[in-house]
Tab-separated table of C-alpha atoms in Angstrom:
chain	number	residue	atom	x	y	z
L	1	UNK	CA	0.000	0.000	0.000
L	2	UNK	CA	2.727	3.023	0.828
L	3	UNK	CA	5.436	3.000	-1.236
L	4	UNK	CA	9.018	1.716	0.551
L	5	UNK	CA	11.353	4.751	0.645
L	6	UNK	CA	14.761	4.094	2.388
L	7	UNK	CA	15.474	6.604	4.504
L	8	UNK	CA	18.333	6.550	7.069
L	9	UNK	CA	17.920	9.866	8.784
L	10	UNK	CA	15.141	12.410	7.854
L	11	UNK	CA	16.110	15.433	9.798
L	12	UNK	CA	13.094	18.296	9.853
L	13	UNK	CA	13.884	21.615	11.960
L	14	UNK	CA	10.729	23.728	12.274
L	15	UNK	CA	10.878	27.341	13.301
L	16	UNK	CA	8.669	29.932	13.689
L	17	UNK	CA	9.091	33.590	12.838
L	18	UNK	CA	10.892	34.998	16.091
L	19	UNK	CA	11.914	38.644	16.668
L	20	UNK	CA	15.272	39.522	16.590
L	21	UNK	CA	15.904	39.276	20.294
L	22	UNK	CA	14.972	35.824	20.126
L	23	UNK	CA	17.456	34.648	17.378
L	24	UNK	CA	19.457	33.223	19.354
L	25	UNK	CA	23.645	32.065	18.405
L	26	UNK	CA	22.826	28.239	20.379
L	27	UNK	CA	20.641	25.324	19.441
L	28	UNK	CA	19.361	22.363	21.405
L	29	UNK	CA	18.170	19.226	19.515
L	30	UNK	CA	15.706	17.342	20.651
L	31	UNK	CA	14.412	13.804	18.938
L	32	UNK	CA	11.780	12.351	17.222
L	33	UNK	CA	11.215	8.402	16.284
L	34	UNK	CA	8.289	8.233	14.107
L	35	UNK	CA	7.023	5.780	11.451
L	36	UNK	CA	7.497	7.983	8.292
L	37	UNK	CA	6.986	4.614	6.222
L	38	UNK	CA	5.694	1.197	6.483
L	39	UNK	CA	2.326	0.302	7.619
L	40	UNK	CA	2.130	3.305	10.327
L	41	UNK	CA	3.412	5.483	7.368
L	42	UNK	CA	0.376	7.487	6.211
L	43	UNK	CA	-0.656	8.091	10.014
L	44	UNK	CA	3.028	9.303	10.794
L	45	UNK	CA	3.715	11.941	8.350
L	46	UNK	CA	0.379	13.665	9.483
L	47	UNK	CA	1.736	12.922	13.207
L	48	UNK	CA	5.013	14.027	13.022
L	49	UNK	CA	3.464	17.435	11.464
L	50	UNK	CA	2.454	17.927	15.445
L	51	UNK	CA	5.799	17.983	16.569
L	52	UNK	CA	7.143	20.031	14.035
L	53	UNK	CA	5.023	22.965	14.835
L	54	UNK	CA	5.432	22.418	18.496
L	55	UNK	CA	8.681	23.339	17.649
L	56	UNK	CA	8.021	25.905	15.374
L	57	UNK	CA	6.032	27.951	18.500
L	58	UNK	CA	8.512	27.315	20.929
L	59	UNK	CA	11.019	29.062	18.241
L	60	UNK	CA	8.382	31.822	17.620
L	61	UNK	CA	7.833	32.244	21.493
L	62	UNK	CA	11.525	33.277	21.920
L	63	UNK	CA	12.872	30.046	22.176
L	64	UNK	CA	13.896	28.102	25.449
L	65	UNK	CA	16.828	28.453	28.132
L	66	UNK	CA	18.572	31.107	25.291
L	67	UNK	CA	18.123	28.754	22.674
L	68	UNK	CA	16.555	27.637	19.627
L	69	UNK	CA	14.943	24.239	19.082
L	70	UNK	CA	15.616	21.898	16.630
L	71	UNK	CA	13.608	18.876	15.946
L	72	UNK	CA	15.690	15.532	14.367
L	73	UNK	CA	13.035	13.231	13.345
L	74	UNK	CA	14.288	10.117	12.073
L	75	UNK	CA	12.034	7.200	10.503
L	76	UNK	CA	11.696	3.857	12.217
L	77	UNK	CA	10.195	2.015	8.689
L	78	UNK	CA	7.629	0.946	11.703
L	79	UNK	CA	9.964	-1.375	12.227
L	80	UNK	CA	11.520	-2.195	16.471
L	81	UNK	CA	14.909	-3.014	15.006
L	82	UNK	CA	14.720	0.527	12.736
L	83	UNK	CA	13.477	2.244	15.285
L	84	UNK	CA	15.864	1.520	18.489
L	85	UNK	CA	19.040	1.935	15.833
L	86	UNK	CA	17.518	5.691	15.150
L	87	UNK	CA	17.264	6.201	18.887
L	88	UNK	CA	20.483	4.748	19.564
L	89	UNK	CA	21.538	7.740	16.867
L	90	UNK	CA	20.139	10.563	18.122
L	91	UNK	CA	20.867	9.411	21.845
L	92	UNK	CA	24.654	9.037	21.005
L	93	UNK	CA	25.387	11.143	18.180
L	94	UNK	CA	23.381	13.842	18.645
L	95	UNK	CA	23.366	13.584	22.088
L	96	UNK	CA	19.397	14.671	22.815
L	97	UNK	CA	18.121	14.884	26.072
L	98	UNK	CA	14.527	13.585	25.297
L	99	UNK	CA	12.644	11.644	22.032
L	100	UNK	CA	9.162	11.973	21.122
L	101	UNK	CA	8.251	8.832	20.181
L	102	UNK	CA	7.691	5.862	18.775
L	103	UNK	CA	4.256	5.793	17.226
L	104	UNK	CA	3.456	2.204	16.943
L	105	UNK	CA	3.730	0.541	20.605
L	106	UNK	CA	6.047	-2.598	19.636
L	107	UNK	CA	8.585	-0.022	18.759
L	108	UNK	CA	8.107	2.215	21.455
L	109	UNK	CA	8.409	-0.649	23.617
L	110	UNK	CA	11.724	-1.697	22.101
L	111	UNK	CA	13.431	1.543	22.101
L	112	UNK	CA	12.507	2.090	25.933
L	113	UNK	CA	14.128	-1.176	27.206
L	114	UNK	CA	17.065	-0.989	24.286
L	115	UNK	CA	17.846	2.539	24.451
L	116	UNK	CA	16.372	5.077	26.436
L	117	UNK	CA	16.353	3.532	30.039
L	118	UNK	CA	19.666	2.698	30.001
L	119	UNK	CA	21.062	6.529	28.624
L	120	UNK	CA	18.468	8.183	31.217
L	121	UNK	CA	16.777	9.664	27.999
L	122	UNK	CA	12.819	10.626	28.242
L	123	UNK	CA	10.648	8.725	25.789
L	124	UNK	CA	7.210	10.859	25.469
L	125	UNK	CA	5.088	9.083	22.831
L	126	UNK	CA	1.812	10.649	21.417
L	127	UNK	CA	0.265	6.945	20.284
L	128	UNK	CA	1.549	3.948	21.665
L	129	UNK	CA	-1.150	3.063	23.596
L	130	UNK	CA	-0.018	-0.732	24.567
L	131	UNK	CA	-1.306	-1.491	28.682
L	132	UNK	CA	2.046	-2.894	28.714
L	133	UNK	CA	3.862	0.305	29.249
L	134	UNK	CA	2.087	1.034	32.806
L	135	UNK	CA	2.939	-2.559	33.996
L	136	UNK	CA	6.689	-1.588	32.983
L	137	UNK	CA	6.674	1.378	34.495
L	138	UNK	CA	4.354	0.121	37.813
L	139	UNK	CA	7.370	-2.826	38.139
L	140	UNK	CA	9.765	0.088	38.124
L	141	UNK	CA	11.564	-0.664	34.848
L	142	UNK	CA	11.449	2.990	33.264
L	143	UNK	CA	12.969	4.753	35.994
L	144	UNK	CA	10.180	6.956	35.304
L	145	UNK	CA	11.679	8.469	31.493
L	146	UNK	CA	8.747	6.946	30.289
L	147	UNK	CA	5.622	8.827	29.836
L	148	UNK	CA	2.658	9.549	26.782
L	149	UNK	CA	0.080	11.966	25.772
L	150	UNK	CA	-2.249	9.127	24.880
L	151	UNK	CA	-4.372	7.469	26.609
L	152	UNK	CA	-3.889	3.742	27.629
L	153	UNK	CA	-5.604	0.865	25.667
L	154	UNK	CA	-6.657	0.035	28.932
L	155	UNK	CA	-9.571	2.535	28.149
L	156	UNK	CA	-9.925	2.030	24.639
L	157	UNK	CA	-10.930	-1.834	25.233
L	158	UNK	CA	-13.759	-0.490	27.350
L	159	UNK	CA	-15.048	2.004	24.775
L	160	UNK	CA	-15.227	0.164	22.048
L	161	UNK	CA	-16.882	-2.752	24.167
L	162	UNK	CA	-19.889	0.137	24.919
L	163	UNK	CA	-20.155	0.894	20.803
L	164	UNK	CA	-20.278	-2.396	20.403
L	165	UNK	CA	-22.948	-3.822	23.116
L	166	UNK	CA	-25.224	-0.541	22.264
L	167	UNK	CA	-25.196	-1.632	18.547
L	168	UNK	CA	-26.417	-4.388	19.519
L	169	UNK	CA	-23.652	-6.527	18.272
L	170	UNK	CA	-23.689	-9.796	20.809
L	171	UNK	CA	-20.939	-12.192	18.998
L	172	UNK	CA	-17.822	-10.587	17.977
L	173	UNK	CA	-14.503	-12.043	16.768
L	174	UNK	CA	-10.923	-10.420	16.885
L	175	UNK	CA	-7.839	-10.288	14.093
L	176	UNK	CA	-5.074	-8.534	16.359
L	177	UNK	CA	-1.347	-7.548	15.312
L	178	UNK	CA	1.044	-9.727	17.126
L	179	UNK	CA	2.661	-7.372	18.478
L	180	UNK	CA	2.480	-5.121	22.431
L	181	UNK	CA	-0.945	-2.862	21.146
L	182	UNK	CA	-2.504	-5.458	19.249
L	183	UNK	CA	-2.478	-7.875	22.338
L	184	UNK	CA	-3.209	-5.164	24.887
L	185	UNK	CA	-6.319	-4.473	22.938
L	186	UNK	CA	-7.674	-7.640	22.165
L	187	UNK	CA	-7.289	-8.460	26.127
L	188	UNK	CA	-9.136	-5.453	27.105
L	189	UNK	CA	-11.531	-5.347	24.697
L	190	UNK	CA	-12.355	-9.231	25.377
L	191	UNK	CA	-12.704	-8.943	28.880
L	192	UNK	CA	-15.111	-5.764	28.483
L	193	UNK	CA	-17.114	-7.186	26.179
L	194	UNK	CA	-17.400	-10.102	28.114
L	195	UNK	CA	-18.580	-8.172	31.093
L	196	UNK	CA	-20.938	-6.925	28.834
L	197	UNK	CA	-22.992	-9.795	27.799
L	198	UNK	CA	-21.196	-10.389	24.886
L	199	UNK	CA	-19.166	-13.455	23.354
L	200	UNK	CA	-15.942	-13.615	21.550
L	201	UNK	CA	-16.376	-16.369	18.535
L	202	UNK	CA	-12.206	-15.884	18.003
L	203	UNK	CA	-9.417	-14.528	18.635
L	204	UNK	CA	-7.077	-14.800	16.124
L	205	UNK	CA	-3.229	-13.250	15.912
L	206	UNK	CA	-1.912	-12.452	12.768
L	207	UNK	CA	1.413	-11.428	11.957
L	208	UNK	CA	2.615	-8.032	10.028
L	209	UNK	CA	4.330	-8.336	6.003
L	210	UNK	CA	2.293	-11.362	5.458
L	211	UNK	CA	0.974	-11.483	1.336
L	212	UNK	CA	-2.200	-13.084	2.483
L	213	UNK	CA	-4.239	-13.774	5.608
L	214	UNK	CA	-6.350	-15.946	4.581
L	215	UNK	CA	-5.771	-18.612	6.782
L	216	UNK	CA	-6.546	-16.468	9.558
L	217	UNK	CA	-9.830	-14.675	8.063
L	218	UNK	CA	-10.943	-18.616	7.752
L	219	UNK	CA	-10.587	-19.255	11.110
L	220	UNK	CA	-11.636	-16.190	12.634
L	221	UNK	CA	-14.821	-16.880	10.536
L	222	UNK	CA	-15.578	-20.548	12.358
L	223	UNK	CA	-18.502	-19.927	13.684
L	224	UNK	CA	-19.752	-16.713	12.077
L	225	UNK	CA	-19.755	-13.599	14.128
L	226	UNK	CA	-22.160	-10.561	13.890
L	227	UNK	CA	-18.822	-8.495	13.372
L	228	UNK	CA	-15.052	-8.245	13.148
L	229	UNK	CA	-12.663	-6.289	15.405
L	230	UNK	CA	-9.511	-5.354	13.467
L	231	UNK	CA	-6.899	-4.233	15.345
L	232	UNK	CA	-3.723	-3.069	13.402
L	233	UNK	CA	-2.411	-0.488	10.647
L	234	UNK	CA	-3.249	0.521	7.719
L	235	UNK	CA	-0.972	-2.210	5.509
L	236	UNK	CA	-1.825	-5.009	7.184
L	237	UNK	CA	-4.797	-3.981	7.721
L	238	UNK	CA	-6.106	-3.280	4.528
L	239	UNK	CA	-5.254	-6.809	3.357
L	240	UNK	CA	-7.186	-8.231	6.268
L	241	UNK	CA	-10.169	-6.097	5.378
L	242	UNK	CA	-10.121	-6.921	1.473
L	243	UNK	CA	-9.920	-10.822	2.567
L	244	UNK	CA	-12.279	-10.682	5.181
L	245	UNK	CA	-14.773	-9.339	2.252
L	246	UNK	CA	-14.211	-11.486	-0.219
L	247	UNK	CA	-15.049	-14.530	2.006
L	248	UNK	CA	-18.259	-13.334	2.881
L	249	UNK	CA	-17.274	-11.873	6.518
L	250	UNK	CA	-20.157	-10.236	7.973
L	251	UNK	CA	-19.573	-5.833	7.017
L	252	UNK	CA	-19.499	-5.067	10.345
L	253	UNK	CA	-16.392	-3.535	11.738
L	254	UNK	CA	-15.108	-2.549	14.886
L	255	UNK	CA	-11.922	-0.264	13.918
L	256	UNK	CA	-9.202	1.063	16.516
L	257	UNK	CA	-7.251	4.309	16.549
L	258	UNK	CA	-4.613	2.454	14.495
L	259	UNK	CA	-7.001	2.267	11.068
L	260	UNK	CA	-8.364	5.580	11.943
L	261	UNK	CA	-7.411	6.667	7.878
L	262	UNK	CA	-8.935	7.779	4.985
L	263	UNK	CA	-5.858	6.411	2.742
L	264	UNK	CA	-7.035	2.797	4.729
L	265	UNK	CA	-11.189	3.476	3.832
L	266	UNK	CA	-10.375	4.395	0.240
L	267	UNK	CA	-8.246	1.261	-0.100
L	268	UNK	CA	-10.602	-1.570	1.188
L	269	UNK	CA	-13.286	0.631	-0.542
L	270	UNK	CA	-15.599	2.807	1.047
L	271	UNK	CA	-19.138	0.847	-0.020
L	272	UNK	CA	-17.716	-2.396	2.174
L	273	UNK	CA	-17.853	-0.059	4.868
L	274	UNK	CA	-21.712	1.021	5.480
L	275	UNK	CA	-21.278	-0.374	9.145
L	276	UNK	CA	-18.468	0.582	10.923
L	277	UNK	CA	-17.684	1.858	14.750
L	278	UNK	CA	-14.567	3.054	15.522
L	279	UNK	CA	-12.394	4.515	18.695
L	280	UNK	CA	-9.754	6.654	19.187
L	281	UNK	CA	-7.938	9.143	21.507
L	282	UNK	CA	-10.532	12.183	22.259
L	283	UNK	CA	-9.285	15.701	22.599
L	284	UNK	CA	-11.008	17.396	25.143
L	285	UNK	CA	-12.232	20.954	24.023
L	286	UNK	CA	-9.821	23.407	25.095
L	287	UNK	CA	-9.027	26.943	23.738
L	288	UNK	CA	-5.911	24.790	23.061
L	289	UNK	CA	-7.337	22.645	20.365
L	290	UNK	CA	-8.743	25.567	18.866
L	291	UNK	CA	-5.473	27.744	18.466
L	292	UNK	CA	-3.842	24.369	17.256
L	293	UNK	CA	-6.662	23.728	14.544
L	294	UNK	CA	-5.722	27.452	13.081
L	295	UNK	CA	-1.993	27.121	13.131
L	296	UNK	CA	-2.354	23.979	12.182
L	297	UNK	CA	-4.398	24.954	8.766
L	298	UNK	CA	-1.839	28.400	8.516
L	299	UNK	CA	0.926	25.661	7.870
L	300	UNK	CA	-0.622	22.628	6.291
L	301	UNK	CA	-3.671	23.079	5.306
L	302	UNK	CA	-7.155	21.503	7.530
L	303	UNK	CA	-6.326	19.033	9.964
L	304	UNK	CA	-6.598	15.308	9.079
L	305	UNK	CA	-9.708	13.342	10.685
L	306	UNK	CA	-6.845	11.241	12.019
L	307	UNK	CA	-5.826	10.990	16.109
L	308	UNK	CA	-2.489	11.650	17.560
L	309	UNK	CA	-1.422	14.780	15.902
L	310	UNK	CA	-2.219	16.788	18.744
L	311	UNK	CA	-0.803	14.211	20.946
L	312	UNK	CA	2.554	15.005	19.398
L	313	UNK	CA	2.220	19.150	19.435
L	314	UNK	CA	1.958	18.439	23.520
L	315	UNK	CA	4.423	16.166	23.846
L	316	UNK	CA	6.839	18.637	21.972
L	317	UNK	CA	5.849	21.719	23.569
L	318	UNK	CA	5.691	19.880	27.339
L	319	UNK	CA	9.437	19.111	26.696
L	320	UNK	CA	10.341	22.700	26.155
L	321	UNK	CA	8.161	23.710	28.451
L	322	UNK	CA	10.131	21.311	30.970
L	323	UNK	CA	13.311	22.296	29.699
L	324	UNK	CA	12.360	26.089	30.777
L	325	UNK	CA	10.942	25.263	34.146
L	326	UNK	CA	14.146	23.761	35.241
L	327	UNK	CA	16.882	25.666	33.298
L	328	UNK	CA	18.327	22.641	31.938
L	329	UNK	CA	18.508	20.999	28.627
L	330	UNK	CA	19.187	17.350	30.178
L	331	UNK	CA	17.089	14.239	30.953
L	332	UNK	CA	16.778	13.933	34.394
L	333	UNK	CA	15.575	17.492	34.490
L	334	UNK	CA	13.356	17.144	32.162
L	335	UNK	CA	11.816	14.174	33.603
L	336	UNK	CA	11.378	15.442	36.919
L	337	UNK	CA	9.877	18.995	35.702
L	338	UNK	CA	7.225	17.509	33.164
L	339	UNK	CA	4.552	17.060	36.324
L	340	UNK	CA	5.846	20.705	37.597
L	341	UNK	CA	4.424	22.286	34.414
L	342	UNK	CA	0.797	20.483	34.223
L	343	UNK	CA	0.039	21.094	38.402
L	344	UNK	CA	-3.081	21.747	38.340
L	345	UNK	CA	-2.966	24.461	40.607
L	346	UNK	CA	-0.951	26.307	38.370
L	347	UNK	CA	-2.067	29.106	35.458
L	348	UNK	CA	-3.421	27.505	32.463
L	349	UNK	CA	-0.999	27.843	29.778
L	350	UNK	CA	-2.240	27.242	26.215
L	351	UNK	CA	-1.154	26.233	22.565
L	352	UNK	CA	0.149	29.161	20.500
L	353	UNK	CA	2.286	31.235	20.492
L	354	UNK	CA	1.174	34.033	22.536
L	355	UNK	CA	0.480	31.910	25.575
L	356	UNK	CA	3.782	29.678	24.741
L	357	UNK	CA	5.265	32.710	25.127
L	358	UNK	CA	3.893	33.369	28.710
L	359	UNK	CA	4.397	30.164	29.669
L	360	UNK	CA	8.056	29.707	28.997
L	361	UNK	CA	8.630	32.991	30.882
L	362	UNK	CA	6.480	31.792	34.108
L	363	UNK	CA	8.558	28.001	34.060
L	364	UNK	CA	11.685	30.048	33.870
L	365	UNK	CA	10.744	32.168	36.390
L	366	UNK	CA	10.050	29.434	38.751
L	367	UNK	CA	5.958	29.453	38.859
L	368	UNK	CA	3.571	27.020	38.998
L	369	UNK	CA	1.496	26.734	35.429
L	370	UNK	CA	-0.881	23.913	34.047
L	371	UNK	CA	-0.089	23.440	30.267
L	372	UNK	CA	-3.667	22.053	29.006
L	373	UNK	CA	-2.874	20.825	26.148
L	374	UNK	CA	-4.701	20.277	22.146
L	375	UNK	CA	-5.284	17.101	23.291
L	376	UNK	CA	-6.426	18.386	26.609
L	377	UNK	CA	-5.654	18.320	30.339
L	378	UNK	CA	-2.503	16.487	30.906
L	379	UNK	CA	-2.157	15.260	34.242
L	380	UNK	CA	0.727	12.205	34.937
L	381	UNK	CA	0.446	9.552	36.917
L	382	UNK	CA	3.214	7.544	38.305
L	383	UNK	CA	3.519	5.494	35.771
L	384	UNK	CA	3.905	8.430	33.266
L	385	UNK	CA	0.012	7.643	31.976
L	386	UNK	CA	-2.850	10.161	31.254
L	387	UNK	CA	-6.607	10.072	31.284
L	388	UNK	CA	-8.280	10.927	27.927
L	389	UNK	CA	-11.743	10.611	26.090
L	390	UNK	CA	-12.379	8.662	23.456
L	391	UNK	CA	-13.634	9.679	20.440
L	392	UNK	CA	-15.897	7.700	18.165
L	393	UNK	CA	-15.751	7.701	14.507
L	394	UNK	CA	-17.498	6.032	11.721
L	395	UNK	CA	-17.488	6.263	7.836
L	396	UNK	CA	-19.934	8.531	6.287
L	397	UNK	CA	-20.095	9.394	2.416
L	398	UNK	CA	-16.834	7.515	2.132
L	399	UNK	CA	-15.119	10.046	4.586
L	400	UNK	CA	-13.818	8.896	7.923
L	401	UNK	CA	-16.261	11.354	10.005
L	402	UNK	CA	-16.259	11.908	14.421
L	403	UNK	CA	-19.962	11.011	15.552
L	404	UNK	CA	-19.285	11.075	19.243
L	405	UNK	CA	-16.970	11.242	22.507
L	406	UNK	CA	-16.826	8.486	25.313
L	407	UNK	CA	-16.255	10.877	28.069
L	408	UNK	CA	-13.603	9.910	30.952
L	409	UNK	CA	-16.060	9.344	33.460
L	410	UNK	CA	-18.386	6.863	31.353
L	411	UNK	CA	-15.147	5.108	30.382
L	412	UNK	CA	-14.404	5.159	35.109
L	413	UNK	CA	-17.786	4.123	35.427
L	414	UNK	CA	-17.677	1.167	32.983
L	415	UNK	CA	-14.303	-0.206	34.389
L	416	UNK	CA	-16.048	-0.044	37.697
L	417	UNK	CA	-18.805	-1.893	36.777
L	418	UNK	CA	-20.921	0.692	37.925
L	419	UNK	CA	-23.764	1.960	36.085
């Protein structure tokens, strides 16, 4: 489906127009690991669009600690091995003190225990959204550099179990990605859905590159559900979704954050997918998302009805942001400042310029702020997770369309078992 482009480093430095004053003679790099190509690729170039303008308005804000910022964002071919060499580039090489990254949770997962731990580098990704990442961090095996401006699958498996069970769908079988967010989600969802009433007919793993998956559309067809849970990317996926079709699966789909994608619904073909309910991460509606929406358009036109872009404008900015509030440009600073600049009883600080501007000046000055985010409020836990919404999205006219939100407290109340 993409087209294979070998690329060994793609470096992208974004800056904003800053006045003079704020040009300054210094630079600080920080990194990016994102899937520019393979199945992740048409999500990732959209994603890593976040970041770049995160950097642009720190630039634009004056910069931070007397410095520009420069973004290297290297491609990981959304591939582990790929992705922990890039890491392993810009941690030793280009000596950065933090990555945004990976997208795709298998490669997040192998950078973190290959790389970044053991350098005492922060890892902030804005999508890998794997439950396996708190149980890492909960056992202590981060040493707290890890952290994300997504939401866990933990809460996805819940809301898509609710769109399910109020469609009335009662037998449901899974095709998940063998890999870290393809079995985190097929847990949670299962065991939701299960509390729900419902029954799983399958659960079938499939592995990624594969030229046909027909062997596992067969079996994930014996006995016939009322619908199909895909869980992976849009390459995979795509072939999954064609087979599926053309052996008479039921055309009902449950669809995850990862084949959120209009280059994934024109593909398999819009008129296969009439029925279709779909999750993602939410943004909460904050004069945040707003301000991003219009820079966003300013610089590349409307924004994709695709998650995680915002997810990666926070993560960028929270670093600077971090950077500022302790007057360092190193890791362990950075780590333990990122909570210091979302307390909540801090001044909101938004997206944009203006209030970047206001914010970097308040962190260097020592005072408490709350950066709420495009994605929204952004409060860490110990384990270096958030709490998010989820949105709900279906395909309309052929267009991947939001129809809904799946608020945090529905999502509590559900895990609870409360009603």
């Amino acid at each position: 489906m993409f087209k294979k482009i070998a690329i060994a480093a793609v470096v992208l430095a974004a800056f904003g127009a800053a006045p003079a004053q704020a040009q300054q003679a210094c630079t600080t790099t920080i990194g990016s690991v994102m899937s520019l190509t393979g199945s992740l690729g048409a999500l990732g170039q959209e994603i890593a669009k976040g970041a770049q303008l995160g950097v642009a308005d720190l630039n634009a804000a004056g910069g931070v600690n007397g410095c520009k910022i420069e973004l290297s964002l290297l491609d990981d071919q959304t591939s582990p091995s790929v992705g922990v060499d890039a890491a392993r580039k810009l941690i030793d090489v280009q000596h950065v003190p933090a990555i945004v990254g990976a997208l795709a949770s298998g490669v997040s997962a192998s950078i973190l225990t290959s790389a970044t731990v053991g350098s005492n580098v922060v890892l902030i990704s804005p999508s890998s959204t794997s439950p396996a990442f708190t149980q890492l961090a909960d056992d202590g095996k981060t040493n707290g550099y890890w952290f994300r401006t997504c939401p866990s699958d933990a809460l996805q498996g819940v809301a898509m179990a609710k769109l399910a069970t109020d469609a009335g769908i009662k037998k449901v079988a899974i095709l998940y990605l063998n890999n870290p967010y393809g079995e985190g989600l097929s847990k949670e969802f299962s065991a939701a859905f299960k509390k729900s009433g419902g029954a799983i007919t399958q659960n079938v793993v499939y592995n990624p590159s594969q030229p046909s998956y027909r062997s596992e559309v067969n079996k994930a067809l014996n006995p016939k559900p009322d619908a199909l849970f895909l869980i992976g990317y849009p390459g995979d996926g795509t072939t999954l979704a064609r087979e599926w079709i053309a052996a008479g699966g039921p055309q009902k789909f449950l669809f995850p954050d990862g084949l959120q994608s209009q280059d994934f619904v024109k593909d398999v073909g819009a008129q296969y997918l009439k029925e279709v309910h779909g999750t993602a991460a939410g943004a909460v509606d904050t004069p945040s998302l707003e301000l991003f929406k219009k820079e966003f358009q300013a610089k590349y036109g409307a924004l994709p009805a695709q998650p995680y872009i915002t997810n990666a404008y926070d993560a960028t900015v929270l670093i600077g942001l971090a950077m500022a509030q302790s007057k360092k440009n190193d890791s362990t600073a950075i780590r333990d400042a990122l909570r210091k600049v979302t307390d909540p009883k801090g001044e909101k600080i938004y997206a944009g310029v203006e209030s970047l501007k206001k914010g970097l000046q308040m962190a260097a000055e020592g005072k408490a702020i709350q950066y709420v985010g495009a994605s929204g409020p952004l409060q860490f836990d110990k384990n270096g997770d958030i709490d998010a919404p989820r949105v709900v999205w279906d395909v309309k006219d052929g267009k991947v369309t939001p129809t809904g939100m799946v608020t945090v407290e529905q999502i509590r109340q559900l895990r609870s078992g409360s009603k």
